[in-house]
Amino acid sequence: MTTRVAAIDCGTNSIRLLVADLPDPAAGPDAPLVDLSRRMEIVRLGQGVDKTGRLAPEAIERTRVALASYAAEIDSLGVDRVRMCATSASRDASNAGDFRAMVERTLGVAPEVVTGDEEARLSFTGAVRGLPADALEPYLVIDIGGGSTEFVVGTRAGGVEAAISMDVGCVRMTERHLLGDPPGLDQIAAAQADITAAVDRALEAVPGRQAATLVGLAGSVTTVVAIAEGLTEYEPERIHHARVSYGAVAEVTADLLAKTREQRLAIPVMHPGRADVIGAGALVLRTIMERAGMSAVVASEHDILDGIAWSLR
């Protein structure tokens, strides 16, 4: 018997929904989940959190509107189980109770404000299922979010060996450093120094430099990969498991940081809600590849959202 589940991932920049049928456990460990719906809205829940320590009322309202639409779809599809995980922005905010109350009113279930370690483990679970055979183990899985980046090392059979979450994400780094349009060289250098320090601390805590394959998750990574692959529209099936070299990532990063927001918006694969923060996200990816000594990154469209869904099995 399959189980119909709904997974919601509410991060600093976006909120996403996956409704899927989980396979019968008798089908074996490699049986895939079957997608019924995948949706994403940019709500920027973490707007200003790094500076104020609070969730902005307008950000909570944007999230409520998206969540109400998700709740209607969940109801129409006859979902058996629902789990919503809220990540970096709602961990940091002093008024997280307002957010929690809104979610319970709108969705009917409480959000789980997961720890950085749990966020990392869910991301790993979602990412490694279905990786191609030429993606050698152990893996270093990185999930570049709006407020934080998760680093996880592990294998398919053994699962997670080590994990850590660091407070460097595309929204946080943009709001803290990349204020120009385009950002100045001094702003980029300050962001680079901040990111490098965090990445080095992460790679001391988890054995990322010993990993054989770097797997990159979330919108910053998939957008950089789509640009590097020369796509004229966002095609998840072509991005999923695409392998892109460090040289290509470095070239895309430099180009994004040199462009104005208007110029980034003109890139065919660019989501309008990501155009102002993609430079920082690309810089995080490039820095991780440099500091971990990785020659390439494998992109995955499956991530924490899929991990949340599998946790409902």
mmCIF file of C-alpha atoms in Angstrom:
data_model
loop_
_atom_site.group_PDB
_atom_site.id
_atom_site.type_symbol
_atom_site.label_atom_id
_atom_site.label_comp_id
_atom_site.label_asym_id
_atom_site.label_seq_id
_atom_site.Cartn_x
_atom_site.Cartn_y
_atom_site.Cartn_z
ATOM 1 C CA MET A 1 0.000 0.000 0.000
ATOM 2 C CA THR A 2 1.269 3.447 -0.892
ATOM 3 C CA THR A 3 1.022 6.366 1.515
ATOM 4 C CA ARG A 4 0.151 9.847 0.245
ATOM 5 C CA VAL A 5 2.145 12.513 2.045
ATOM 6 C CA ALA A 6 2.679 16.269 1.911
ATOM 7 C CA ALA A 7 6.034 17.805 2.754
ATOM 8 C CA ILE A 8 6.481 21.545 3.213
ATOM 9 C CA ASP A 9 9.866 23.222 3.531
ATOM 10 C CA CYS A 10 9.717 26.828 4.703
ATOM 11 C CA GLY A 11 13.119 28.456 4.481
ATOM 12 C CA THR A 12 14.538 31.950 4.635
ATOM 13 C CA ASN A 13 13.848 32.725 0.980
ATOM 14 C CA SER A 14 11.238 30.280 -0.310
ATOM 15 C CA ILE A 15 8.420 27.975 0.725
ATOM 16 C CA ARG A 16 7.970 24.707 -1.154
ATOM 17 C CA LEU A 17 5.426 21.898 -1.295
ATOM 18 C CA LEU A 18 5.784 18.274 -2.350
ATOM 19 C CA VAL A 19 2.778 15.959 -2.482
ATOM 20 C CA ALA A 20 3.852 12.417 -3.275
ATOM 21 C CA ASP A 21 2.940 8.764 -2.951
ATOM 22 C CA LEU A 22 5.513 6.817 -0.946
ATOM 23 C CA PRO A 23 6.034 3.243 -2.151
ATOM 24 C CA ASP A 24 4.993 0.207 -0.184
ATOM 25 C CA PRO A 25 7.982 -0.825 2.014
ATOM 26 C CA ALA A 26 7.725 -4.269 0.379
ATOM 27 C CA ALA A 27 8.822 -2.672 -2.906
ATOM 28 C CA GLY A 28 12.382 -2.447 -1.562
ATOM 29 C CA PRO A 29 14.778 0.344 -0.541
ATOM 30 C CA ASP A 30 15.328 1.642 -4.077
ATOM 31 C CA ALA A 31 11.656 2.156 -4.987
ATOM 32 C CA PRO A 32 11.086 5.864 -5.754
ATOM 33 C CA LEU A 33 8.393 8.153 -4.472
ATOM 34 C CA VAL A 34 5.872 9.297 -7.083
ATOM 35 C CA ASP A 35 5.425 13.064 -7.375
ATOM 36 C CA LEU A 36 1.899 14.431 -7.586
ATOM 37 C CA SER A 37 2.776 18.093 -7.104
ATOM 38 C CA ARG A 38 5.908 20.205 -6.576
ATOM 39 C CA ARG A 39 5.510 23.919 -5.991
ATOM 40 C CA MET A 40 7.721 26.794 -4.919
ATOM 41 C CA GLU A 41 7.038 30.415 -4.038
ATOM 42 C CA ILE A 42 9.577 33.064 -3.063
ATOM 43 C CA VAL A 43 8.186 34.624 0.136
ATOM 44 C CA ARG A 44 11.434 35.936 1.710
ATOM 45 C CA LEU A 45 10.352 34.987 5.243
ATOM 46 C CA GLY A 46 13.828 35.922 6.474
ATOM 47 C CA GLN A 47 13.600 39.523 5.224
ATOM 48 C CA GLY A 48 15.683 41.632 7.606
ATOM 49 C CA VAL A 49 16.086 38.895 10.264
ATOM 50 C CA ASP A 50 19.881 39.144 10.290
ATOM 51 C CA LYS A 51 19.583 42.840 11.254
ATOM 52 C CA THR A 52 16.409 43.012 13.389
ATOM 53 C CA GLY A 53 16.170 39.518 14.885
ATOM 54 C CA ARG A 54 12.440 39.520 14.043
ATOM 55 C CA LEU A 55 10.211 38.221 11.245
ATOM 56 C CA ALA A 56 8.667 41.174 9.384
ATOM 57 C CA PRO A 57 4.829 41.211 9.471
ATOM 58 C CA GLU A 58 4.686 41.543 5.681
ATOM 59 C CA ALA A 59 6.959 38.483 5.320
ATOM 60 C CA ILE A 60 4.674 36.437 7.581
ATOM 61 C CA GLU A 61 1.685 37.569 5.487
ATOM 62 C CA ARG A 62 3.378 36.573 2.194
ATOM 63 C CA THR A 63 4.068 33.163 3.706
ATOM 64 C CA ARG A 64 0.453 32.838 4.898
ATOM 65 C CA VAL A 65 -0.898 33.478 1.403
ATOM 66 C CA ALA A 66 1.342 30.777 -0.107
ATOM 67 C CA LEU A 67 0.579 28.351 2.706
ATOM 68 C CA ALA A 68 -3.192 28.815 2.299
ATOM 69 C CA SER A 69 -2.869 27.786 -1.342
ATOM 70 C CA TYR A 70 -0.817 24.744 -0.326
ATOM 71 C CA ALA A 71 -3.401 23.764 2.300
ATOM 72 C CA ALA A 72 -6.159 23.816 -0.326
ATOM 73 C CA GLU A 73 -4.149 21.546 -2.639
ATOM 74 C CA ILE A 74 -3.288 19.157 0.197
ATOM 75 C CA ASP A 75 -6.982 18.866 1.016
ATOM 76 C CA SER A 76 -7.996 18.316 -2.616
ATOM 77 C CA LEU A 77 -5.442 15.517 -3.108
ATOM 78 C CA GLY A 78 -6.523 13.540 -0.049
ATOM 79 C CA VAL A 79 -3.184 13.494 1.753
ATOM 80 C CA ASP A 80 -2.732 10.997 4.627
ATOM 81 C CA ARG A 81 0.153 12.697 6.471
ATOM 82 C CA VAL A 82 1.591 16.224 6.523
ATOM 83 C CA ARG A 83 4.890 17.509 7.853
ATOM 84 C CA MET A 84 6.091 21.108 7.661
ATOM 85 C CA CYS A 85 9.649 22.009 8.561
ATOM 86 C CA ALA A 86 10.694 25.616 9.115
ATOM 87 C CA THR A 87 14.366 26.377 8.917
ATOM 88 C CA SER A 88 16.882 29.146 9.466
ATOM 89 C CA ALA A 89 14.750 32.315 9.585
ATOM 90 C CA SER A 90 12.277 30.964 12.121
ATOM 91 C CA ARG A 91 15.088 29.557 14.276
ATOM 92 C CA ASP A 92 16.594 33.037 14.581
ATOM 93 C CA ALA A 93 13.513 35.196 15.087
ATOM 94 C CA SER A 94 12.401 36.562 18.466
ATOM 95 C CA ASN A 95 8.754 36.574 17.317
ATOM 96 C CA ALA A 96 8.738 32.982 16.050
ATOM 97 C CA GLY A 97 5.540 32.426 18.070
ATOM 98 C CA ASP A 98 3.596 34.693 15.683
ATOM 99 C CA PHE A 99 4.785 32.581 12.771
ATOM 100 C CA ARG A 100 3.894 29.322 14.509
ATOM 101 C CA ALA A 101 0.369 30.541 15.339
ATOM 102 C CA MET A 102 -0.188 31.614 11.726
ATOM 103 C CA VAL A 103 0.876 28.199 10.429
ATOM 104 C CA GLU A 104 -1.404 26.317 12.818
ATOM 105 C CA ARG A 105 -4.383 28.483 11.806
ATOM 106 C CA THR A 106 -3.667 28.144 8.092
ATOM 107 C CA LEU A 107 -2.430 24.571 7.721
ATOM 108 C CA GLY A 108 -3.916 22.834 10.762
ATOM 109 C CA VAL A 109 -0.567 21.407 11.887
ATOM 110 C CA ALA A 110 2.289 22.974 13.796
ATOM 111 C CA PRO A 111 5.541 23.754 11.997
ATOM 112 C CA GLU A 112 8.622 21.954 13.226
ATOM 113 C CA VAL A 113 11.494 24.373 13.664
ATOM 114 C CA VAL A 114 14.179 21.821 12.942
ATOM 115 C CA THR A 115 17.713 22.097 14.213
ATOM 116 C CA GLY A 116 20.561 22.642 11.799
ATOM 117 C CA ASP A 117 21.643 19.032 12.248
ATOM 118 C CA GLU A 118 18.158 17.682 11.470
ATOM 119 C CA GLU A 119 17.915 19.975 8.459
ATOM 120 C CA ALA A 120 21.212 18.568 7.219
ATOM 121 C CA ARG A 121 20.109 14.947 7.683
ATOM 122 C CA LEU A 122 16.826 15.483 5.867
ATOM 123 C CA SER A 123 18.695 17.121 2.981
ATOM 124 C CA PHE A 124 21.104 14.185 2.756
ATOM 125 C CA THR A 125 18.299 11.621 2.701
ATOM 126 C CA GLY A 126 16.524 13.424 -0.107
ATOM 127 C CA ALA A 127 19.669 14.019 -2.149
ATOM 128 C CA VAL A 128 21.400 10.640 -2.212
ATOM 129 C CA ARG A 129 18.459 8.453 -3.261
ATOM 130 C CA GLY A 130 18.813 7.846 -6.991
ATOM 131 C CA LEU A 131 22.268 9.353 -7.478
ATOM 132 C CA PRO A 132 23.950 7.895 -10.593
ATOM 133 C CA ALA A 133 26.447 5.064 -10.213
ATOM 134 C CA ASP A 134 29.375 7.273 -11.268
ATOM 135 C CA ALA A 135 28.780 9.539 -8.260
ATOM 136 C CA LEU A 136 31.428 7.967 -6.043
ATOM 137 C CA GLU A 137 31.154 7.745 -2.264
ATOM 138 C CA PRO A 138 31.542 9.250 0.263
ATOM 139 C CA TYR A 139 29.411 12.279 -0.595
ATOM 140 C CA LEU A 140 29.657 15.845 0.621
ATOM 141 C CA VAL A 141 26.112 17.206 0.328
ATOM 142 C CA ILE A 142 25.701 20.978 0.594
ATOM 143 C CA ASP A 143 22.337 22.727 0.867
ATOM 144 C CA ILE A 144 22.739 26.466 0.250
ATOM 145 C CA GLY A 145 19.677 28.173 1.689
ATOM 146 C CA GLY A 146 18.717 31.755 2.332
ATOM 147 C CA GLY A 147 19.981 31.974 5.903
ATOM 148 C CA SER A 148 22.265 28.980 6.322
ATOM 149 C CA THR A 149 24.211 26.298 4.487
ATOM 150 C CA GLU A 150 24.218 22.672 5.573
ATOM 151 C CA PHE A 151 27.254 20.412 5.114
ATOM 152 C CA VAL A 152 26.706 16.650 5.355
ATOM 153 C CA VAL A 153 29.138 13.797 4.726
ATOM 154 C CA GLY A 154 28.004 10.206 4.374
ATOM 155 C CA THR A 155 27.274 7.195 2.196
ATOM 156 C CA ARG A 156 24.153 5.474 0.876
ATOM 157 C CA ALA A 157 24.472 2.432 3.103
ATOM 158 C CA GLY A 158 25.896 4.105 6.190
ATOM 159 C CA GLY A 159 23.840 7.285 6.054
ATOM 160 C CA VAL A 160 25.090 10.484 7.632
ATOM 161 C CA GLU A 161 28.572 10.354 9.164
ATOM 162 C CA ALA A 162 28.857 14.035 10.103
ATOM 163 C CA ALA A 163 26.781 17.165 9.645
ATOM 164 C CA ILE A 164 26.914 20.849 10.490
ATOM 165 C CA SER A 165 24.905 23.980 9.673
ATOM 166 C CA MET A 166 26.602 27.347 9.197
ATOM 167 C CA ASP A 167 24.932 30.765 9.088
ATOM 168 C CA VAL A 168 25.995 31.668 5.564
ATOM 169 C CA GLY A 169 23.140 31.774 3.060
ATOM 170 C CA CYS A 170 22.293 33.821 -0.011
ATOM 171 C CA VAL A 171 19.863 36.205 1.725
ATOM 172 C CA ARG A 172 21.994 36.650 4.849
ATOM 173 C CA MET A 173 25.187 37.356 2.863
ATOM 174 C CA THR A 174 23.395 39.731 0.487
ATOM 175 C CA GLU A 175 21.836 41.749 3.310
ATOM 176 C CA ARG A 176 25.077 41.783 5.284
ATOM 177 C CA HIS A 177 27.567 42.567 2.519
ATOM 178 C CA LEU A 178 26.411 42.761 -1.117
ATOM 179 C CA LEU A 179 24.475 46.023 -0.917
ATOM 180 C CA GLY A 180 25.584 47.624 -4.198
ATOM 181 C CA ASP A 181 23.933 47.083 -7.578
ATOM 182 C CA PRO A 182 26.216 45.565 -8.673
ATOM 183 C CA PRO A 183 28.197 45.040 -5.451
ATOM 184 C CA GLY A 184 31.580 46.729 -5.213
ATOM 185 C CA LEU A 185 34.854 44.836 -5.003
ATOM 186 C CA ASP A 186 35.173 45.705 -1.309
ATOM 187 C CA GLN A 187 31.695 44.301 -0.622
ATOM 188 C CA ILE A 188 32.499 41.092 -2.514
ATOM 189 C CA ALA A 189 35.791 40.756 -0.621
ATOM 190 C CA ALA A 190 33.995 41.148 2.729
ATOM 191 C CA ALA A 191 31.415 38.528 1.772
ATOM 192 C CA GLN A 192 34.168 36.213 0.533
ATOM 193 C CA ALA A 193 36.044 36.527 3.834
ATOM 194 C CA ASP A 194 32.895 35.837 5.864
ATOM 195 C CA ILE A 195 31.973 32.811 3.740
ATOM 196 C CA THR A 196 35.518 31.421 3.705
ATOM 197 C CA ALA A 197 35.783 31.545 7.502
ATOM 198 C CA ALA A 198 32.465 29.687 7.877
ATOM 199 C CA VAL A 199 33.296 27.107 5.205
ATOM 200 C CA ASP A 200 36.690 26.379 6.758
ATOM 201 C CA ARG A 201 35.052 25.860 10.165
ATOM 202 C CA ALA A 202 32.528 23.507 8.578
ATOM 203 C CA LEU A 203 35.186 21.483 6.770
ATOM 204 C CA GLU A 204 37.105 21.091 10.021
ATOM 205 C CA ALA A 205 33.944 19.746 11.691
ATOM 206 C CA VAL A 206 32.979 17.323 8.900
ATOM 207 C CA PRO A 207 35.487 15.450 6.685
ATOM 208 C CA GLY A 208 34.333 17.180 3.508
ATOM 209 C CA ARG A 209 37.782 17.350 1.954
ATOM 210 C CA GLN A 210 37.907 13.538 1.973
ATOM 211 C CA ALA A 211 34.627 13.175 0.040
ATOM 212 C CA ALA A 212 34.710 11.828 -3.505
ATOM 213 C CA THR A 213 31.609 13.635 -4.835
ATOM 214 C CA LEU A 214 30.163 17.068 -4.081
ATOM 215 C CA VAL A 215 26.359 17.164 -4.362
ATOM 216 C CA GLY A 216 24.742 20.619 -4.416
ATOM 217 C CA LEU A 217 21.145 21.349 -3.461
ATOM 218 C CA ALA A 218 18.646 24.222 -3.560
ATOM 219 C CA GLY A 219 17.935 27.140 -5.852
ATOM 220 C CA SER A 220 21.313 28.858 -5.795
ATOM 221 C CA VAL A 221 23.034 25.684 -6.990
ATOM 222 C CA THR A 222 20.423 24.677 -9.567
ATOM 223 C CA THR A 223 20.309 28.209 -10.998
ATOM 224 C CA VAL A 224 24.098 28.380 -11.345
ATOM 225 C CA VAL A 225 24.083 24.953 -12.998
ATOM 226 C CA ALA A 226 21.279 25.954 -15.380
ATOM 227 C CA ILE A 227 23.271 29.041 -16.434
ATOM 228 C CA ALA A 228 26.484 27.020 -16.812
ATOM 229 C CA GLU A 229 24.624 24.488 -18.975
ATOM 230 C CA GLY A 230 23.363 27.274 -21.231
ATOM 231 C CA LEU A 231 19.679 26.485 -20.717
ATOM 232 C CA THR A 232 17.193 28.897 -22.262
ATOM 233 C CA GLU A 233 14.488 27.929 -19.748
ATOM 234 C CA TYR A 234 14.500 26.250 -16.360
ATOM 235 C CA GLU A 235 14.326 22.489 -17.043
ATOM 236 C CA PRO A 236 14.527 20.423 -13.826
ATOM 237 C CA GLU A 237 15.035 17.160 -15.703
ATOM 238 C CA ARG A 238 18.177 18.535 -17.384
ATOM 239 C CA ILE A 239 19.520 20.129 -14.195
ATOM 240 C CA HIS A 240 18.958 17.047 -11.992
ATOM 241 C CA HIS A 241 22.295 15.181 -11.703
ATOM 242 C CA ALA A 242 24.095 17.504 -14.135
ATOM 243 C CA ARG A 243 27.812 17.689 -13.361
ATOM 244 C CA VAL A 244 29.445 21.135 -13.675
ATOM 245 C CA SER A 245 33.151 21.941 -13.342
ATOM 246 C CA TYR A 246 34.705 24.366 -10.874
ATOM 247 C CA GLY A 247 35.851 26.518 -13.791
ATOM 248 C CA ALA A 248 32.276 26.882 -15.052
ATOM 249 C CA VAL A 249 30.977 27.708 -11.549
ATOM 250 C CA ALA A 250 33.712 30.332 -11.073
ATOM 251 C CA GLU A 251 32.895 31.921 -14.443
ATOM 252 C CA VAL A 252 29.152 32.090 -13.698
ATOM 253 C CA THR A 253 29.803 33.501 -10.214
ATOM 254 C CA ALA A 254 32.031 36.298 -11.512
ATOM 255 C CA ASP A 255 29.480 37.166 -14.176
ATOM 256 C CA LEU A 256 26.558 37.271 -11.726
ATOM 257 C CA LEU A 257 28.453 39.489 -9.276
ATOM 258 C CA ALA A 258 29.343 41.916 -12.084
ATOM 259 C CA LYS A 259 25.733 42.281 -13.258
ATOM 260 C CA THR A 260 23.036 44.607 -11.971
ATOM 261 C CA ARG A 261 19.787 43.139 -10.651
ATOM 262 C CA GLU A 262 18.078 44.169 -13.900
ATOM 263 C CA GLN A 263 20.706 42.318 -15.940
ATOM 264 C CA ARG A 264 20.344 39.200 -13.771
ATOM 265 C CA LEU A 265 16.570 39.312 -14.235
ATOM 266 C CA ALA A 266 17.158 39.091 -17.988
ATOM 267 C CA ILE A 267 18.857 35.681 -17.651
ATOM 268 C CA PRO A 268 16.296 33.188 -19.057
ATOM 269 C CA VAL A 269 16.489 30.693 -16.163
ATOM 270 C CA MET A 270 16.401 33.308 -13.384
ATOM 271 C CA HIS A 271 13.456 33.233 -10.987
ATOM 272 C CA PRO A 272 12.469 36.880 -10.309
ATOM 273 C CA GLY A 273 12.583 36.302 -6.554
ATOM 274 C CA ARG A 274 16.146 35.009 -6.715
ATOM 275 C CA ALA A 275 17.750 37.719 -8.854
ATOM 276 C CA ASP A 276 18.854 39.920 -5.949
ATOM 277 C CA VAL A 277 20.499 37.114 -3.933
ATOM 278 C CA ILE A 278 21.908 34.729 -6.564
ATOM 279 C CA GLY A 279 25.338 36.396 -6.561
ATOM 280 C CA ALA A 280 25.810 35.551 -2.893
ATOM 281 C CA GLY A 281 24.531 32.006 -3.404
ATOM 282 C CA ALA A 282 26.959 31.443 -6.264
ATOM 283 C CA LEU A 283 29.784 32.851 -4.138
ATOM 284 C CA VAL A 284 28.991 30.351 -1.368
ATOM 285 C CA LEU A 285 29.078 27.481 -3.888
ATOM 286 C CA ARG A 286 32.341 28.643 -5.468
ATOM 287 C CA THR A 287 33.993 29.069 -2.076
ATOM 288 C CA ILE A 288 32.973 25.588 -0.919
ATOM 289 C CA MET A 289 34.418 24.061 -4.090
ATOM 290 C CA GLU A 290 37.664 25.993 -3.602
ATOM 291 C CA ARG A 291 38.105 25.206 0.088
ATOM 292 C CA ALA A 292 37.077 21.529 -0.253
ATOM 293 C CA GLY A 293 39.223 21.017 -3.357
ATOM 294 C CA MET A 294 36.298 19.862 -5.487
ATOM 295 C CA SER A 295 36.733 19.902 -9.278
ATOM 296 C CA ALA A 296 33.002 19.535 -9.995
ATOM 297 C CA VAL A 297 29.555 19.660 -8.403
ATOM 298 C CA VAL A 298 26.624 17.339 -9.123
ATOM 299 C CA ALA A 299 23.305 19.204 -8.882
ATOM 300 C CA SER A 300 20.254 17.550 -7.375
ATOM 301 C CA GLU A 301 16.646 18.687 -7.676
ATOM 302 C CA HIS A 302 15.851 16.297 -4.814
ATOM 303 C CA ASP A 303 16.696 17.726 -1.412
ATOM 304 C CA ILE A 304 15.269 18.425 2.048
ATOM 305 C CA LEU A 305 11.732 18.407 0.634
ATOM 306 C CA ASP A 306 12.160 14.791 -0.455
ATOM 307 C CA GLY A 307 13.802 13.974 2.873
ATOM 308 C CA ILE A 308 10.779 15.346 4.738
ATOM 309 C CA ALA A 309 8.492 13.218 2.559
ATOM 310 C CA TRP A 310 10.521 10.048 3.204
ATOM 311 C CA SER A 311 10.469 10.754 6.952
ATOM 312 C CA LEU A 312 6.684 10.237 6.856
ATOM 313 C CA ARG A 313 7.043 6.629 5.710
#
